[in-house]
PDB file of C-alpha atoms (C1' of nucleotides) in Angstrom:
ATOM      1  CA  UNK A 407      30.252  54.274 151.644  1.00 92.00           C
ATOM      2  CA  UNK A 408      26.865  54.607 150.006  1.00 95.00           C
ATOM      3  CA  UNK A 409      25.301  55.129 146.633  1.00 96.00           C
ATOM      4  CA  UNK A 410      23.290  58.173 145.710  1.00 97.00           C
ATOM      5  CA  UNK A 411      19.943  56.581 146.532  1.00 97.00           C
ATOM      6  CA  UNK A 412      20.842  55.770 150.131  1.00 96.00           C
ATOM      7  CA  UNK A 413      22.339  59.210 150.597  1.00 97.00           C
ATOM      8  CA  UNK A 414      19.209  60.841 149.234  1.00 97.00           C
ATOM      9  CA  UNK A 415      16.993  58.841 151.551  1.00 96.00           C
ATOM     10  CA  UNK A 416      19.214  59.580 154.531  1.00 95.00           C
ATOM     11  CA  UNK A 417      18.949  63.326 153.924  1.00 96.00           C
ATOM     12  CA  UNK A 418      15.427  63.317 152.600  1.00 95.00           C
ATOM     13  CA  UNK A 419      16.510  64.773 149.298  1.00 96.00           C
ATOM     14  CA  UNK A 420      15.773  63.581 145.796  1.00 96.00           C
ATOM     15  CA  UNK A 421      18.443  61.735 143.879  1.00 97.00           C
ATOM     16  CA  UNK A 422      17.986  64.270 141.121  1.00 97.00           C
ATOM     17  CA  UNK A 423      18.538  67.077 143.582  1.00 97.00           C
ATOM     18  CA  UNK A 424      21.923  65.713 144.559  1.00 97.00           C
ATOM     19  CA  UNK A 425      22.910  65.346 140.922  1.00 97.00           C
ATOM     20  CA  UNK A 426      21.662  68.881 140.387  1.00 97.00           C
ATOM     21  CA  UNK A 427      23.828  70.239 143.206  1.00 97.00           C
ATOM     22  CA  UNK A 428      26.743  68.459 141.648  1.00 96.00           C
ATOM     23  CA  UNK A 429      26.037  70.031 138.255  1.00 94.00           C
ATOM     24  CA  UNK A 430      25.794  73.413 139.943  1.00 94.00           C
ATOM     25  CA  UNK A 431      29.172  72.925 141.545  1.00 93.00           C
ATOM     26  CA  UNK A 432      27.983  72.849 145.153  1.00 95.00           C
ATOM     27  CA  UNK A 433      29.404  69.435 145.728  1.00 96.00           C
ATOM     28  CA  UNK A 434      31.912  67.644 143.641  1.00 94.00           C
ATOM     29  CA  UNK A 435      31.418  64.417 141.834  1.00 96.00           C
ATOM     30  CA  UNK A 436      32.851  61.597 143.915  1.00 96.00           C
ATOM     31  CA  UNK A 437      35.141  59.045 142.456  1.00 91.00           C
ATOM     32  CA  UNK A 438      33.302  56.348 140.621  1.00 94.00           C
ATOM     33  CA  UNK A 439      34.406  52.746 140.537  1.00 92.00           C
ATOM     34  CA  UNK A 440      34.228  50.468 137.493  1.00 91.00           C
ATOM     35  CA  UNK A 441      30.451  50.376 137.379  1.00 94.00           C
ATOM     36  CA  UNK A 442      30.092  54.120 137.044  1.00 95.00           C
ATOM     37  CA  UNK A 443      28.000  54.585 140.170  1.00 97.00           C
ATOM     38  CA  UNK A 444      28.697  57.507 142.482  1.00 97.00           C
ATOM     39  CA  UNK A 445      29.961  56.325 145.848  1.00 97.00           C
ATOM     40  CA  UNK A 446      29.902  58.707 148.776  1.00 96.00           C
ATOM     41  CA  UNK A 447      31.636  58.695 152.123  1.00 94.00           C
ATOM     42  CA  UNK A 448      30.375  60.388 155.281  1.00 93.00           C
ATOM     43  CA  UNK A 449      31.888  63.800 154.604  1.00 92.00           C
ATOM     44  CA  UNK A 450      29.275  64.445 151.896  1.00 95.00           C
ATOM     45  CA  UNK A 451      26.530  64.243 154.494  1.00 95.00           C
ATOM     46  CA  UNK A 452      27.870  67.268 156.348  1.00 92.00           C
ATOM     47  CA  UNK A 453      28.265  69.196 153.148  1.00 94.00           C
ATOM     48  CA  UNK A 454      24.702  68.531 152.100  1.00 96.00           C
ATOM     49  CA  UNK A 455      23.390  69.373 155.547  1.00 95.00           C
ATOM     50  CA  UNK A 456      25.298  72.625 155.374  1.00 93.00           C
ATOM     51  CA  UNK A 457      23.629  73.382 152.070  1.00 95.00           C
ATOM     52  CA  UNK A 458      20.182  72.564 153.423  1.00 95.00           C
ATOM     53  CA  UNK A 459      20.612  74.685 156.529  1.00 92.00           C
ATOM     54  CA  UNK A 460      21.955  77.657 154.631  1.00 91.00           C
ATOM     55  CA  UNK A 461      19.113  77.351 152.149  1.00 93.00           C
ATOM     56  CA  UNK A 462      16.643  77.350 155.034  1.00 90.00           C
ATOM     57  CA  UNK A 463      18.203  80.609 156.197  1.00 87.00           C
ATOM     58  CA  UNK A 464      17.348  82.157 152.876  1.00 87.00           C
ATOM     59  CA  UNK A 465      20.662  81.921 151.098  1.00 90.00           C
ATOM     60  CA  UNK A 466      20.412  81.125 147.415  1.00 93.00           C
ATOM     61  CA  UNK A 467      22.384  78.217 146.024  1.00 95.00           C
ATOM     62  CA  UNK A 468      24.898  80.640 144.552  1.00 94.00           C
ATOM     63  CA  UNK A 469      25.381  82.214 147.934  1.00 92.00           C
ATOM     64  CA  UNK A 470      25.743  78.820 149.509  1.00 93.00           C
ATOM     65  CA  UNK A 471      28.475  78.095 146.998  1.00 93.00           C
ATOM     66  CA  UNK A 472      30.133  81.372 147.986  1.00 91.00           C
ATOM     67  CA  UNK A 473      29.868  80.561 151.663  1.00 89.00           C
ATOM     68  CA  UNK A 474      31.479  77.196 151.107  1.00 89.00           C
ATOM     69  CA  UNK A 475      34.310  78.652 149.071  1.00 88.00           C
ATOM     70  CA  UNK A 476      34.973  81.422 151.608  1.00 85.00           C
ATOM     71  CA  UNK A 477      35.692  78.628 153.993  1.00 72.00           C
ATOM     72  CA  UNK A 478      36.755  80.352 157.157  1.00 73.00           C
ATOM     73  CA  UNK A 479      37.193  83.939 156.017  1.00 84.00           C
ATOM     74  CA  UNK A 480      35.070  85.320 158.783  1.00 88.00           C
ATOM     75  CA  UNK A 481      34.906  88.895 157.536  1.00 87.00           C
ATOM     76  CA  UNK A 482      33.561  87.849 154.154  1.00 87.00           C
ATOM     77  CA  UNK A 483      31.061  85.496 155.687  1.00 88.00           C
ATOM     78  CA  UNK A 484      29.880  88.157 158.101  1.00 90.00           C
ATOM     79  CA  UNK A 485      29.426  90.591 155.248  1.00 90.00           C
ATOM     80  CA  UNK A 486      27.290  88.148 153.307  1.00 89.00           C
ATOM     81  CA  UNK A 487      25.299  87.487 156.466  1.00 90.00           C
ATOM     82  CA  UNK A 488      24.706  91.186 157.076  1.00 91.00           C
ATOM     83  CA  UNK A 489      23.653  91.649 153.502  1.00 90.00           C
ATOM     84  CA  UNK A 490      21.166  88.811 153.839  1.00 89.00           C
ATOM     85  CA  UNK A 491      19.996  90.271 157.134  1.00 91.00           C
ATOM     86  CA  UNK A 492      19.194  93.624 155.637  1.00 91.00           C
ATOM     87  CA  UNK A 493      17.389  91.974 152.758  1.00 89.00           C
ATOM     88  CA  UNK A 494      15.289  90.037 155.243  1.00 90.00           C
ATOM     89  CA  UNK A 495      14.565  93.152 157.232  1.00 91.00           C
ATOM     90  CA  UNK A 496      13.401  95.075 154.240  1.00 89.00           C
ATOM     91  CA  UNK A 497      11.230  92.172 153.170  1.00 89.00           C
ATOM     92  CA  UNK A 498       9.686  92.171 156.636  1.00 92.00           C
ATOM     93  CA  UNK A 499       9.022  95.893 156.420  1.00 90.00           C
ATOM     94  CA  UNK A 500       7.423  95.511 152.990  1.00 88.00           C
ATOM     95  CA  UNK A 501       5.199  92.736 154.193  1.00 90.00           C
ATOM     96  CA  UNK A 502       4.182  94.658 157.286  1.00 92.00           C
ATOM     97  CA  UNK A 503       3.092  97.579 155.162  1.00 89.00           C
ATOM     98  CA  UNK A 504       1.100  95.179 153.039  1.00 88.00           C
ATOM     99  CA  UNK A 505      -0.377  93.632 156.129  1.00 91.00           C
ATOM    100  CA  UNK A 506      -1.744  96.974 157.244  1.00 91.00           C
ATOM    101  CA  UNK A 507      -3.268  97.728 153.870  1.00 89.00           C
ATOM    102  CA  UNK A 508      -4.913  94.349 153.508  1.00 90.00           C
ATOM    103  CA  UNK A 509      -6.181  94.432 157.078  1.00 90.00           C
ATOM    104  CA  UNK A 510      -7.841  97.761 156.429  1.00 89.00           C
ATOM    105  CA  UNK A 511      -9.376  96.422 153.280  1.00 87.00           C
ATOM    106  CA  UNK A 512     -10.812  93.297 154.826  1.00 88.00           C
ATOM    107  CA  UNK A 513     -12.083  95.294 157.776  1.00 89.00           C
ATOM    108  CA  UNK A 514     -13.948  97.634 155.552  1.00 86.00           C
ATOM    109  CA  UNK A 515     -15.351  94.582 153.819  1.00 84.00           C
ATOM    110  CA  UNK A 516     -16.580  93.173 157.099  1.00 84.00           C
ATOM    111  CA  UNK A 517     -18.371  96.396 157.927  1.00 86.00           C
ATOM    112  CA  UNK A 518     -19.904  96.683 154.548  1.00 84.00           C
ATOM    113  CA  UNK A 519     -23.666  96.363 154.281  1.00 82.00           C
ATOM    114  CA  UNK A 520     -24.016  97.049 150.617  1.00 78.00           C
ATOM    115  CA  UNK A 521     -23.868  93.601 149.031  1.00 74.00           C
ATOM    116  CA  UNK A 522     -23.691  94.972 145.539  1.00 75.00           C
ATOM    117  CA  UNK A 523     -20.492  96.805 146.153  1.00 82.00           C
ATOM    118  CA  UNK A 524     -17.163  95.677 147.515  1.00 83.00           C
ATOM    119  CA  UNK A 525     -14.894  98.245 149.139  1.00 83.00           C
ATOM    120  CA  UNK A 526     -11.786  96.192 148.343  1.00 80.00           C
ATOM    121  CA  UNK A 527     -12.580  96.196 144.674  1.00 79.00           C
ATOM    122  CA  UNK A 528     -13.435  99.864 144.922  1.00 79.00           C
ATOM    123  CA  UNK A 529     -10.193 100.772 146.619  1.00 77.00           C
ATOM    124  CA  UNK A 530      -8.215  99.064 143.915  1.00 73.00           C
ATOM    125  CA  UNK A 531      -9.958 100.986 141.186  1.00 69.00           C
TER     126      UNK A 531
ATOM    127  CA  UNK B1422      -8.522 105.713 121.722  1.00 91.00           C
ATOM    128  CA  UNK B1423      -4.906 104.643 121.710  1.00 94.00           C
ATOM    129  CA  UNK B1424      -2.691 101.899 120.418  1.00 96.00           C
ATOM    130  CA  UNK B1425      -0.824  99.497 122.652  1.00 97.00           C
ATOM    131  CA  UNK B1426       2.393 101.503 122.619  1.00 96.00           C
ATOM    132  CA  UNK B1427       0.801 104.688 123.960  1.00 96.00           C
ATOM    133  CA  UNK B1428      -1.086 102.699 126.566  1.00 97.00           C
ATOM    134  CA  UNK B1429       2.097 100.978 127.677  1.00 96.00           C
ATOM    135  CA  UNK B1430       3.941 104.274 127.995  1.00 95.00           C
ATOM    136  CA  UNK B1431       1.063 105.849 129.885  1.00 95.00           C
ATOM    137  CA  UNK B1432       1.086 103.055 132.467  1.00 95.00           C
ATOM    138  CA  UNK B1433       4.797 102.434 132.411  1.00 95.00           C
ATOM    139  CA  UNK B1434       4.320  98.851 131.330  1.00 96.00           C
ATOM    140  CA  UNK B1435       5.926  96.970 128.481  1.00 95.00           C
ATOM    141  CA  UNK B1436       3.943  96.373 125.336  1.00 96.00           C
ATOM    142  CA  UNK B1437       4.737  92.698 125.734  1.00 96.00           C
ATOM    143  CA  UNK B1438       3.398  92.775 129.251  1.00 97.00           C
ATOM    144  CA  UNK B1439       0.034  94.005 128.068  1.00 97.00           C
ATOM    145  CA  UNK B1440      -0.092  91.338 125.398  1.00 96.00           C
ATOM    146  CA  UNK B1441       0.908  88.837 128.080  1.00 96.00           C
ATOM    147  CA  UNK B1442      -1.948  89.909 130.342  1.00 97.00           C
ATOM    148  CA  UNK B1443      -4.265  89.499 127.416  1.00 96.00           C
ATOM    149  CA  UNK B1444      -3.004  85.988 126.749  1.00 94.00           C
ATOM    150  CA  UNK B1445      -3.472  85.177 130.432  1.00 93.00           C
ATOM    151  CA  UNK B1446      -7.051  86.344 130.275  1.00 93.00           C
ATOM    152  CA  UNK B1447      -6.672  89.296 132.638  1.00 95.00           C
ATOM    153  CA  UNK B1448      -7.849  91.745 130.048  1.00 95.00           C
ATOM    154  CA  UNK B1449      -9.659  90.985 126.877  1.00 94.00           C
ATOM    155  CA  UNK B1450      -8.464  91.673 123.404  1.00 95.00           C
ATOM    156  CA  UNK B1451     -10.025  94.905 122.199  1.00 95.00           C
ATOM    157  CA  UNK B1452     -11.709  95.131 118.849  1.00 90.00           C
ATOM    158  CA  UNK B1453      -9.243  95.612 116.075  1.00 93.00           C
ATOM    159  CA  UNK B1454      -9.962  97.701 112.985  1.00 91.00           C
ATOM    160  CA  UNK B1455      -8.928  96.784 109.458  1.00 91.00           C
ATOM    161  CA  UNK B1456      -5.222  97.180 110.093  1.00 94.00           C
ATOM    162  CA  UNK B1457      -5.146  94.601 112.886  1.00 94.00           C
ATOM    163  CA  UNK B1458      -3.830  96.979 115.540  1.00 96.00           C
ATOM    164  CA  UNK B1459      -5.301  96.834 119.045  1.00 97.00           C
ATOM    165  CA  UNK B1460      -7.151 100.020 119.876  1.00 96.00           C
ATOM    166  CA  UNK B1461      -7.967 100.785 123.484  1.00 96.00           C
ATOM    167  CA  UNK B1462     -10.394 103.169 125.118  1.00 93.00           C
ATOM    168  CA  UNK B1463     -10.018 104.677 128.585  1.00 92.00           C
ATOM    169  CA  UNK B1464     -11.660 101.825 130.478  1.00 92.00           C
ATOM    170  CA  UNK B1465      -8.611  99.646 129.915  1.00 95.00           C
ATOM    171  CA  UNK B1466      -6.498 102.080 131.903  1.00 94.00           C
ATOM    172  CA  UNK B1467      -8.492 101.444 135.064  1.00 92.00           C
ATOM    173  CA  UNK B1468      -8.369  97.726 134.544  1.00 94.00           C
ATOM    174  CA  UNK B1469      -4.611  97.728 134.171  1.00 96.00           C
ATOM    175  CA  UNK B1470      -4.173  99.997 137.150  1.00 95.00           C
ATOM    176  CA  UNK B1471      -6.315  97.620 139.171  1.00 93.00           C
ATOM    177  CA  UNK B1472      -4.038  94.771 138.116  1.00 95.00           C
ATOM    178  CA  UNK B1473      -0.914  96.697 139.042  1.00 95.00           C
ATOM    179  CA  UNK B1474      -2.222  97.713 142.438  1.00 92.00           C
ATOM    180  CA  UNK B1475      -3.409  94.234 143.307  1.00 91.00           C
ATOM    181  CA  UNK B1476      -0.091  92.828 142.199  1.00 93.00           C
ATOM    182  CA  UNK B1477       1.687  95.311 144.458  1.00 90.00           C
ATOM    183  CA  UNK B1478      -0.380  93.986 147.337  1.00 87.00           C
ATOM    184  CA  UNK B1479       1.008  90.555 146.716  1.00 87.00           C
ATOM    185  CA  UNK B1480      -1.806  88.968 144.766  1.00 90.00           C
ATOM    186  CA  UNK B1481      -0.683  86.643 142.007  1.00 93.00           C
ATOM    187  CA  UNK B1482      -1.970  87.198 138.497  1.00 95.00           C
ATOM    188  CA  UNK B1483      -4.347  84.278 138.932  1.00 93.00           C
ATOM    189  CA  UNK B1484      -5.729  85.837 142.064  1.00 92.00           C
ATOM    190  CA  UNK B1485      -6.080  89.154 140.322  1.00 92.00           C
ATOM    191  CA  UNK B1486      -8.111  87.388 137.652  1.00 92.00           C
ATOM    192  CA  UNK B1487     -10.270  85.909 140.416  1.00 90.00           C
ATOM    193  CA  UNK B1488     -10.733  89.280 142.049  1.00 89.00           C
ATOM    194  CA  UNK B1489     -11.831  90.790 138.781  1.00 89.00           C
ATOM    195  CA  UNK B1490     -14.286  88.010 138.067  1.00 88.00           C
ATOM    196  CA  UNK B1491     -15.781  88.170 141.572  1.00 84.00           C
ATOM    197  CA  UNK B1492     -16.708  91.664 140.687  1.00 72.00           C
ATOM    198  CA  UNK B1493     -18.560  92.925 143.703  1.00 73.00           C
ATOM    199  CA  UNK B1494     -19.150  89.726 145.671  1.00 84.00           C
ATOM    200  CA  UNK B1495     -17.837  91.197 148.860  1.00 88.00           C
ATOM    201  CA  UNK B1496     -17.793  87.996 150.894  1.00 87.00           C
ATOM    202  CA  UNK B1497     -15.641  86.194 148.350  1.00 87.00           C
ATOM    203  CA  UNK B1498     -13.302  89.122 148.007  1.00 88.00           C
ATOM    204  CA  UNK B1499     -12.943  89.412 151.754  1.00 90.00           C
ATOM    205  CA  UNK B1500     -12.157  85.733 152.017  1.00 90.00           C
ATOM    206  CA  UNK B1501      -9.385  86.003 149.427  1.00 89.00           C
ATOM    207  CA  UNK B1502      -8.071  89.049 151.270  1.00 90.00           C
ATOM    208  CA  UNK B1503      -8.020  87.236 154.595  1.00 91.00           C
ATOM    209  CA  UNK B1504      -6.265  84.301 153.026  1.00 90.00           C
ATOM    210  CA  UNK B1505      -3.618  86.606 151.603  1.00 89.00           C
ATOM    211  CA  UNK B1506      -3.352  88.334 154.967  1.00 91.00           C
ATOM    212  CA  UNK B1507      -2.616  85.132 156.810  1.00 91.00           C
ATOM    213  CA  UNK B1508      -0.066  84.155 154.192  1.00 89.00           C
ATOM    214  CA  UNK B1509       1.636  87.494 154.653  1.00 90.00           C
ATOM    215  CA  UNK B1510       1.593  87.120 158.412  1.00 92.00           C
ATOM    216  CA  UNK B1511       3.164  83.726 158.323  1.00 90.00           C
ATOM    217  CA  UNK B1512       5.803  84.972 155.909  1.00 89.00           C
ATOM    218  CA  UNK B1513       6.562  87.773 158.340  1.00 92.00           C
ATOM    219  CA  UNK B1514       6.871  85.328 161.201  1.00 90.00           C
ATOM    220  CA  UNK B1515       9.194  83.100 159.186  1.00 87.00           C
ATOM    221  CA  UNK B1516      11.396  86.008 158.245  1.00 90.00           C
ATOM    222  CA  UNK B1517      11.527  87.275 161.800  1.00 91.00           C
ATOM    223  CA  UNK B1518      12.736  83.897 163.003  1.00 89.00           C
ATOM    224  CA  UNK B1519      15.371  84.001 160.302  1.00 88.00           C
ATOM    225  CA  UNK B1520      16.300  87.506 161.281  1.00 91.00           C
ATOM    226  CA  UNK B1521      17.062  86.389 164.820  1.00 90.00           C
ATOM    227  CA  UNK B1522      19.184  83.482 163.681  1.00 88.00           C
ATOM    228  CA  UNK B1523      21.196  85.514 161.229  1.00 90.00           C
ATOM    229  CA  UNK B1524      21.649  88.338 163.708  1.00 90.00           C
ATOM    230  CA  UNK B1525      23.054  85.902 166.218  1.00 88.00           C
ATOM    231  CA  UNK B1526      25.364  84.512 163.626  1.00 87.00           C
ATOM    232  CA  UNK B1527      26.746  87.824 162.468  1.00 89.00           C
ATOM    233  CA  UNK B1528      27.137  88.964 166.071  1.00 89.00           C
ATOM    234  CA  UNK B1529      29.193  85.955 166.927  1.00 86.00           C
ATOM    235  CA  UNK B1530      31.236  86.715 163.837  1.00 84.00           C
ATOM    236  CA  UNK B1531      31.845  90.239 165.004  1.00 85.00           C
ATOM    237  CA  UNK B1532      33.082  89.035 168.383  1.00 86.00           C
ATOM    238  CA  UNK B1533      35.276  86.405 166.888  1.00 84.00           C
ATOM    239  CA  UNK B1534      39.021  86.786 167.304  1.00 82.00           C
ATOM    240  CA  UNK B1535      40.075  83.580 165.700  1.00 78.00           C
ATOM    241  CA  UNK B1536      40.674  84.527 162.080  1.00 73.00           C
ATOM    242  CA  UNK B1537      41.103  80.966 160.983  1.00 75.00           C
ATOM    243  CA  UNK B1538      37.645  79.954 162.020  1.00 82.00           C
ATOM    244  CA  UNK B1539      34.234  81.370 161.256  1.00 83.00           C
ATOM    245  CA  UNK B1540      31.407  80.762 163.715  1.00 83.00           C
ATOM    246  CA  UNK B1541      28.773  81.124 160.989  1.00 80.00           C
ATOM    247  CA  UNK B1542      30.334  78.393 158.959  1.00 79.00           C
ATOM    248  CA  UNK B1543      30.738  76.354 162.109  1.00 79.00           C
ATOM    249  CA  UNK B1544      27.137  76.761 163.119  1.00 77.00           C
ATOM    250  CA  UNK B1545      25.973  75.552 159.762  1.00 72.00           C
ATOM    251  CA  UNK B1546      28.051  72.419 159.975  1.00 69.00           C
TER     252      UNK B1546
ATOM    253  C1'  DA C1311       8.101 107.858  98.049  1.00 56.18           C
ATOM    254  C1'  DT C1312      11.043 106.667 101.503  1.00 56.18           C
ATOM    255  C1'  DT C1313      12.473 106.185 106.129  1.00 56.18           C
ATOM    256  C1'  DG C1314      11.765 105.277 110.823  1.00 56.18           C
ATOM    257  C1'  DA C1315       8.621 104.076 114.282  1.00 56.18           C
ATOM    258  C1'  DC C1316       4.997 101.251 115.348  1.00 56.18           C
ATOM    259  C1'  DT C1317       2.343  96.831 115.408  1.00 56.18           C
ATOM    260  C1'  DC C1318       1.305  92.014 114.477  1.00 56.18           C
ATOM    261  C1'  DC C1319       2.115  86.883 115.816  1.00 56.18           C
ATOM    262  C1'  DG C1320       4.278  82.949 117.704  1.00 56.18           C
ATOM    263  C1'  DT C1321       7.870  81.270 120.032  1.00 56.18           C
ATOM    264  C1'  DA C1322      11.996  81.176 122.648  1.00 56.18           C
ATOM    265  C1'  DC C1323      14.354  82.816 126.538  1.00 56.18           C
ATOM    266  C1'  DC C1324      15.110  84.422 131.419  1.00 56.18           C
ATOM    267  C1'  DT C1325      15.709  83.374 136.940  1.00 56.18           C
ATOM    268  C1'  DA C1326      15.787  79.789 140.580  1.00 56.18           C
ATOM    269  C1'  DT C1327      15.325  75.332 142.058  1.00 56.18           C
ATOM    270  C1'  DC C1328      14.349  71.563 141.225  1.00 56.18           C
ATOM    271  C1'  DT C1329      11.562  67.252 139.056  1.00 56.18           C
ATOM    272  C1'  DA C1330      10.532  64.008 135.484  1.00 56.18           C
ATOM    273  C1'  DC C1331      11.497  61.112 131.577  1.00 56.18           C
ATOM    274  C1'  DG C1332      13.594  57.723 128.455  1.00 56.18           C
ATOM    275  C1'  DG C1333      16.535  54.154 127.443  1.00 56.18           C
ATOM    276  C1'  DA C1334      20.379  51.573 128.741  1.00 56.18           C
ATOM    277  C1'  DG C1335      23.393  49.274 131.961  1.00 56.18           C
ATOM    278  C1'  DT C1336      24.093  47.136 136.922  1.00 56.18           C
ATOM    279  C1'  DT C1337      23.162  45.149 141.233  1.00 56.18           C
ATOM    280  C1'  DT C1338      20.430  42.694 144.513  1.00 56.18           C
ATOM    281  C1'  DA C1339      16.983  39.589 146.250  1.00 56.18           C
ATOM    282  C1'  DC C1340      14.619  35.474 145.913  1.00 56.18           C
TER     283       DC C1340
ATOM    284  C1'  DG D1474      18.575  33.043 136.558  1.00 56.18           C
ATOM    285  C1'  DT D1475      15.462  36.371 136.281  1.00 56.18           C
ATOM    286  C1'  DA D1476      12.899  40.264 137.757  1.00 56.18           C
ATOM    287  C1'  DA D1477      12.802  44.304 140.588  1.00 56.18           C
ATOM    288  C1'  DA D1478      15.234  48.039 142.034  1.00 56.18           C
ATOM    289  C1'  DC D1479      18.924  50.922 141.391  1.00 56.18           C
ATOM    290  C1'  DT D1480      22.072  53.947 138.627  1.00 56.18           C
ATOM    291  C1'  DC D1481      23.782  56.388 134.583  1.00 56.18           C
ATOM    292  C1'  DC D1482      23.299  60.593 131.277  1.00 56.18           C
ATOM    293  C1'  DG D1483      21.256  64.357 128.936  1.00 56.18           C
ATOM    294  C1'  DT D1484      17.429  66.897 128.218  1.00 56.18           C
ATOM    295  C1'  DA D1485      12.728  68.609 128.924  1.00 56.18           C
ATOM    296  C1'  DG D1486       9.197  70.424 131.944  1.00 56.18           C
ATOM    297  C1'  DA D1487       7.367  72.956 135.876  1.00 56.18           C
ATOM    298  C1'  DT D1488       6.539  77.482 138.363  1.00 56.18           C
ATOM    299  C1'  DA D1489       5.603  82.852 137.929  1.00 56.18           C
ATOM    300  C1'  DG D1490       5.856  86.705 135.476  1.00 56.18           C
ATOM    301  C1'  DG D1491       7.422  88.521 132.232  1.00 56.18           C
ATOM    302  C1'  DT D1492      11.179  89.909 128.189  1.00 56.18           C
ATOM    303  C1'  DA D1493      13.233  89.410 123.671  1.00 56.18           C
ATOM    304  C1'  DC D1494      13.410  88.233 118.883  1.00 56.18           C
ATOM    305  C1'  DG D1495      12.458  87.783 113.913  1.00 56.18           C
ATOM    306  C1'  DG D1496      10.110  88.717 109.911  1.00 56.18           C
ATOM    307  C1'  DA D1497       6.341  90.989 107.960  1.00 56.18           C
ATOM    308  C1'  DG D1498       2.896  94.440 107.547  1.00 56.18           C
ATOM    309  C1'  DT D1499       1.385  99.463 108.546  1.00 56.18           C
ATOM    310  C1'  DC D1500       1.423 104.261 109.768  1.00 56.18           C
ATOM    311  C1'  DA D1501       3.280 109.145 110.159  1.00 56.18           C
ATOM    312  C1'  DA D1502       6.334 112.559 108.768  1.00 56.18           C
ATOM    313  C1'  DT D1503       9.062 114.720 105.421  1.00 56.18           C
TER     314       DT D1503
END
DNA sequence: ATTGACTCCGTACCTATCTACGGAGTTTAC
DNA sequence: GTAAACTCCGTAGATAGGTACGGAGTCAAT
């Protein structure tokens, strides 16, 4: 049993972040004894780690909430995962196209001898 | 010479967006005749197109402002381009790592026979 | 001359994910 | 026993890049 501050330190989260997740419905408010302080048991740690990991995979907090509420329905979870996968793949493709364009631009800059004129600026005009 | 509405339509931007760019210092307020309406000449069109293109390449509005003020200093422009390039490359790398993880997860979901248990959820726990 | 479309300005609102603040009550350490 | 550290709550602020609104003035067409 620990208060919110210890929990936050343990997970390297801010106290405010935990309260925020509670407000957003990702975790529920634990029972509070007479003094009004939140008191958590160990199960909250797993829940918050789940949230952090899913967030790191690119799920939004709303999606994390969905994932948690789907609890075990593998087909639904897979579908959300596939959806996220295709989003990631199209982001990668977008960025790779950008990469090519910017590479070309900086290359042309490097080969440029005319100091009064920048090919990047020109190409954007 | 055109008013803000025509300009916005021509470039497929919102009127508010143009005013916003003005407030942010990306373009300057044109001279206004007695009636107080902004009146633009053709040079603004190029400036706004420059902004749109640079934005599409992933430059933030602040960076676009920088680019415009560097006007022609090729070394500076190249350096900003290279910086953006490396940002893009690291984003790509991040997303590719994510892609692998999520692929693995959805695959294990697909091969899962135990309806009461989802390997994605499990792996996040 | 009237109606509808356009413009002005400042400000509030939007998404997402927190982060900070203020003032009051509580617990802990010395 | 008192001072520091912790907690409570609700609300405001931050970020980026706009979008929307309200009331008032102006312009174009009929």
